[in-house]
mmCIF file of C-alpha atoms in Angstrom:
data_model
loop_
_atom_site.group_PDB
_atom_site.id
_atom_site.type_symbol
_atom_site.label_atom_id
_atom_site.label_comp_id
_atom_site.label_asym_id
_atom_site.label_seq_id
_atom_site.Cartn_x
_atom_site.Cartn_y
_atom_site.Cartn_z
ATOM 1 C CA MET A 7 -7.961 28.053 -43.490
ATOM 2 C CA ILE A 8 -5.948 23.973 -43.222
ATOM 3 C CA GLY A 9 -2.930 24.973 -40.727
ATOM 4 C CA ASP A 10 -4.791 27.204 -39.058
ATOM 5 C CA VAL A 11 -5.611 25.657 -34.918
ATOM 6 C CA PRO A 12 -9.668 26.400 -33.851
ATOM 7 C CA THR A 13 -10.239 27.694 -30.489
ATOM 8 C CA THR A 14 -11.816 26.214 -27.456
ATOM 9 C CA GLU A 15 -14.711 27.756 -28.420
ATOM 10 C CA GLU A 16 -14.888 26.344 -32.272
ATOM 11 C CA PHE A 17 -13.964 23.175 -30.926
ATOM 12 C CA ASP A 18 -17.129 22.579 -27.983
ATOM 13 C CA ALA A 19 -18.733 23.986 -31.075
ATOM 14 C CA TYR A 20 -18.009 21.389 -33.052
ATOM 15 C CA LEU A 21 -17.787 18.825 -30.283
ATOM 16 C CA LEU A 22 -22.283 19.898 -29.882
ATOM 17 C CA ALA A 23 -22.551 20.035 -33.748
ATOM 18 C CA TYR A 24 -21.276 16.373 -33.611
ATOM 19 C CA GLU A 25 -22.314 14.556 -31.164
ATOM 20 C CA GLY A 26 -25.114 16.101 -29.647
ATOM 21 C CA GLU A 27 -26.133 17.776 -25.981
ATOM 22 C CA PRO A 28 -24.390 15.742 -22.978
ATOM 23 C CA ASP A 29 -27.025 13.784 -20.844
ATOM 24 C CA LEU A 30 -26.285 15.795 -17.765
ATOM 25 C CA ASP A 31 -29.006 12.774 -15.656
ATOM 26 C CA ASN A 32 -26.179 10.096 -16.936
ATOM 27 C CA ASN A 33 -23.811 9.433 -14.429
ATOM 28 C CA SER A 34 -21.187 7.399 -16.154
ATOM 29 C CA ASN A 35 -19.058 6.898 -13.245
ATOM 30 C CA SER A 36 -22.047 4.932 -11.174
ATOM 31 C CA ASP A 37 -20.092 1.345 -11.183
ATOM 32 C CA ASN A 38 -16.530 2.856 -11.232
ATOM 33 C CA ASN A 39 -15.054 2.974 -7.120
ATOM 34 C CA ASN A 40 -13.357 6.191 -7.192
ATOM 35 C CA PRO A 41 -16.479 8.959 -8.361
ATOM 36 C CA ASP A 42 -13.311 11.717 -8.386
ATOM 37 C CA LEU A 43 -12.113 10.507 -11.368
ATOM 38 C CA SER A 44 -14.213 10.589 -14.500
ATOM 39 C CA ASP A 45 -14.118 7.397 -17.314
ATOM 40 C CA GLY A 46 -10.945 9.141 -19.074
ATOM 41 C CA ASP A 47 -9.264 9.593 -15.737
ATOM 42 C CA GLU A 48 -9.961 6.502 -14.457
ATOM 43 C CA ASN A 49 -8.586 4.911 -18.283
ATOM 44 C CA ILE A 50 -6.205 6.860 -17.906
ATOM 45 C CA GLN A 51 -4.675 5.798 -14.939
ATOM 46 C CA TYR A 52 -4.525 2.341 -15.756
ATOM 47 C CA LEU A 53 -2.882 2.543 -18.673
ATOM 48 C CA THR A 54 -0.469 4.455 -16.918
ATOM 49 C CA ASP A 55 -0.237 2.039 -14.135
ATOM 50 C CA TYR A 56 0.252 -1.467 -17.184
ATOM 51 C CA ALA A 57 2.649 1.457 -18.269
ATOM 52 C CA TYR A 58 4.302 0.584 -15.500
ATOM 53 C CA ILE A 59 4.929 -2.501 -14.792
ATOM 54 C CA HIS A 60 5.381 -3.015 -18.843
ATOM 55 C CA ARG A 61 8.502 -0.490 -17.858
ATOM 56 C CA THR A 62 9.865 -2.005 -15.171
ATOM 57 C CA THR A 63 8.956 -5.813 -15.570
ATOM 58 C CA GLY A 64 9.011 -6.541 -20.146
ATOM 59 C CA GLU A 65 5.391 -8.645 -18.509
ATOM 60 C CA ASP A 66 2.496 -8.315 -20.973
ATOM 61 C CA ILE A 67 0.132 -8.832 -18.896
ATOM 62 C CA TYR A 68 -2.162 -8.644 -21.988
ATOM 63 C CA SER A 69 -1.452 -11.786 -22.888
ATOM 64 C CA GLN A 70 -1.533 -13.129 -18.826
ATOM 65 C CA GLU A 71 -3.896 -15.352 -17.341
ATOM 66 C CA ARG A 72 -5.937 -13.375 -14.095
ATOM 67 C CA THR A 73 -4.610 -13.997 -11.297
ATOM 68 C CA THR A 74 -6.565 -13.849 -7.778
ATOM 69 C CA GLU A 75 -5.484 -10.893 -5.340
ATOM 70 C CA ALA A 76 -2.395 -12.012 -3.004
ATOM 71 C CA GLU A 77 -3.744 -12.418 0.493
ATOM 72 C CA GLN A 78 -0.820 -13.286 3.120
ATOM 73 C CA PHE A 79 -0.190 -9.974 4.506
ATOM 74 C CA ILE A 80 -3.769 -8.636 3.709
ATOM 75 C CA LEU A 81 -5.883 -8.058 7.674
ATOM 76 C CA GLN A 82 -8.819 -8.787 7.068
ATOM 77 C CA ASP A 83 -9.832 -7.758 9.988
ATOM 78 C CA PRO A 84 -7.965 -4.734 12.036
ATOM 79 C CA HIS A 85 -8.559 -7.263 15.238
ATOM 80 C CA ALA A 86 -7.389 -10.313 14.166
ATOM 81 C CA THR A 87 -7.273 -13.025 16.421
ATOM 82 C CA GLN A 88 -3.990 -14.644 14.555
ATOM 83 C CA TYR A 89 -0.466 -13.124 14.012
ATOM 84 C CA GLN A 90 -0.198 -11.943 10.843
ATOM 85 C CA GLY A 91 3.186 -11.352 10.299
ATOM 86 C CA MET A 92 6.082 -8.868 9.623
ATOM 87 C CA ILE A 93 6.669 -7.764 6.794
ATOM 88 C CA TRP A 94 9.230 -4.764 5.544
ATOM 89 C CA ASP A 95 8.176 -1.790 4.816
ATOM 90 C CA SER A 96 10.690 0.277 2.268
ATOM 91 C CA GLY A 97 8.550 3.537 3.926
ATOM 92 C CA ALA A 98 9.193 3.250 7.037
ATOM 93 C CA ALA A 99 11.422 5.894 7.548
ATOM 94 C CA ARG A 100 13.554 4.844 11.610
ATOM 95 C CA VAL A 101 11.236 2.822 13.560
ATOM 96 C CA SER A 102 9.476 -0.454 12.870
ATOM 97 C CA THR A 103 5.971 -0.561 13.926
ATOM 98 C CA VAL A 104 3.178 -3.110 15.220
ATOM 99 C CA SER A 105 -0.563 -2.802 15.623
ATOM 100 C CA LYS A 106 -1.642 -3.260 18.990
ATOM 101 C CA ALA A 107 -4.481 -6.044 17.909
ATOM 102 C CA GLN A 108 -1.169 -7.690 16.271
ATOM 103 C CA LEU A 109 1.053 -7.711 19.205
ATOM 104 C CA GLU A 110 -2.180 -9.213 20.645
ATOM 105 C CA ALA A 111 -3.002 -11.842 18.848
ATOM 106 C CA TYR A 112 1.873 -12.074 18.977
ATOM 107 C CA VAL A 113 1.206 -12.086 22.640
ATOM 108 C CA ARG A 114 -1.277 -15.744 22.334
ATOM 109 C CA GLU A 115 1.197 -17.569 20.931
ATOM 110 C CA ASN A 116 4.238 -15.966 22.404
ATOM 111 C CA PRO A 117 3.481 -15.507 25.958
ATOM 112 C CA GLN A 118 7.107 -15.013 27.721
ATOM 113 C CA ILE A 119 7.594 -11.117 25.711
ATOM 114 C CA HIS A 120 7.703 -8.300 27.963
ATOM 115 C CA ILE A 121 6.258 -5.419 26.528
ATOM 116 C CA ASP A 122 6.680 -1.609 27.550
ATOM 117 C CA TRP A 123 3.570 0.089 27.925
ATOM 118 C CA THR A 124 4.914 4.157 28.520
ATOM 119 C CA PRO A 125 3.163 6.382 25.884
ATOM 120 C CA GLY A 126 4.825 8.748 23.567
ATOM 121 C CA SER A 127 7.862 7.597 23.219
ATOM 122 C CA THR A 128 7.552 8.250 18.592
ATOM 123 C CA ALA A 129 5.390 9.620 15.643
ATOM 124 C CA ILE A 130 4.361 7.342 13.400
ATOM 125 C CA LYS A 131 2.941 9.032 10.177
ATOM 126 C CA PHE A 132 1.547 6.608 7.489
ATOM 127 C CA GLY A 133 1.578 8.909 3.909
ATOM 128 C CA GLY A 134 -0.919 11.163 4.291
ATOM 129 C CA GLN A 135 -2.092 10.039 7.527
ATOM 130 C CA ASN A 136 -2.106 12.321 10.763
ATOM 131 C CA LEU A 137 0.601 11.789 13.928
ATOM 132 C CA LEU A 138 0.554 8.504 15.306
ATOM 133 C CA THR A 139 2.048 8.445 18.772
ATOM 134 C CA ALA A 140 2.923 5.701 19.969
ATOM 135 C CA ILE A 141 1.070 3.827 22.966
ATOM 136 C CA GLY A 142 4.576 1.395 23.967
ATOM 137 C CA THR A 143 7.662 -1.249 23.437
ATOM 138 C CA THR A 144 7.870 -4.274 22.575
ATOM 139 C CA THR A 145 11.203 -5.575 21.815
ATOM 140 C CA ILE A 146 11.133 -9.445 19.651
ATOM 141 C CA GLU A 147 13.400 -11.630 19.024
ATOM 142 C CA THR A 148 13.590 -12.487 15.250
ATOM 143 C CA PRO A 149 15.000 -15.038 12.979
ATOM 144 C CA LEU A 150 17.175 -11.624 11.804
ATOM 145 C CA GLY A 151 17.979 -10.630 16.033
ATOM 146 C CA ARG A 152 16.371 -8.283 18.342
ATOM 147 C CA ILE A 153 14.390 -5.445 17.508
ATOM 148 C CA THR A 154 12.552 -3.180 19.353
ATOM 149 C CA PHE A 155 8.562 -2.331 17.596
ATOM 150 C CA TYR A 156 6.902 0.678 18.269
ATOM 151 C CA ILE A 157 2.663 0.103 19.937
ATOM 152 C CA ILE A 158 0.329 1.970 17.706
ATOM 153 C CA ASP A 159 -3.125 1.493 17.614
ATOM 154 C CA ALA A 160 -3.854 0.888 14.108
ATOM 155 C CA PRO A 161 -4.747 -2.136 12.578
ATOM 156 C CA THR A 162 -1.474 -1.816 10.116
ATOM 157 C CA PRO A 163 0.802 -5.841 9.802
ATOM 158 C CA SER A 164 4.823 -5.409 11.955
ATOM 159 C CA LEU A 165 5.623 -3.936 10.010
ATOM 160 C CA LEU A 166 9.834 -4.177 9.411
ATOM 161 C CA SER A 167 11.873 -0.978 8.755
ATOM 162 C CA LEU A 168 14.439 -1.119 6.462
ATOM 163 C CA HIS A 169 16.773 1.273 8.895
ATOM 164 C CA ASP A 170 16.377 -2.059 11.266
ATOM 165 C CA ALA A 171 17.266 -4.308 9.181
ATOM 166 C CA ASP A 172 20.273 -2.420 7.905
ATOM 167 C CA LYS A 173 21.272 -2.421 12.192
ATOM 168 C CA LEU A 174 20.880 -6.364 12.366
ATOM 169 C CA LYS A 175 22.416 -6.639 8.378
ATOM 170 C CA ALA A 176 20.355 -8.120 6.504
ATOM 171 C CA TYR A 177 19.419 -7.869 3.480
ATOM 172 C CA TYR A 178 17.047 -9.051 0.946
ATOM 173 C CA ASN A 179 18.537 -10.801 -1.486
ATOM 174 C CA THR A 180 16.181 -10.802 -4.955
ATOM 175 C CA VAL A 181 18.334 -13.239 -7.083
ATOM 176 C CA LEU A 182 17.388 -15.950 -4.582
ATOM 177 C CA ASP A 183 13.832 -14.020 -3.159
ATOM 178 C CA ILE A 184 15.651 -14.568 0.199
ATOM 179 C CA ILE A 185 16.703 -12.035 3.046
ATOM 180 C CA VAL A 186 20.196 -12.675 3.995
#
């Protein structure tokens, strides 16, 4: 009857009659970067991501030309020989961190800093990763003021915590695109 909702079995039978047997040997995810997502899940994720961008920024991403990915804060090599700079970490709870490799690169450019290699002074967790114990600390003089960084053995840039930025009374002015 019109208006009746078909059962799952009826719907499956209809799809089987309309589309035929599924090709189980054909893996449509072969060029997918995430093998856990089906094509439909990947499409939903893509549309959700860009709907969020459009909602928050008003940008129409489909009318823009494709640009290259930003590389200014991507560590090209976990053992980088060049200091990559410091970024504000909105996810950092209470401490600023720097990787051992990035600190060594910083020391090559600024050999006057003092490093305290006393381990275990704090534990840091990135997302769903395991806890990392700091292997030391260092205080670096920046244009914002003196900042204590906890040294970790993980490939990350220098991350300034919002807590440290608050202590220094620094903030990012989004209107003028400057740090005040």
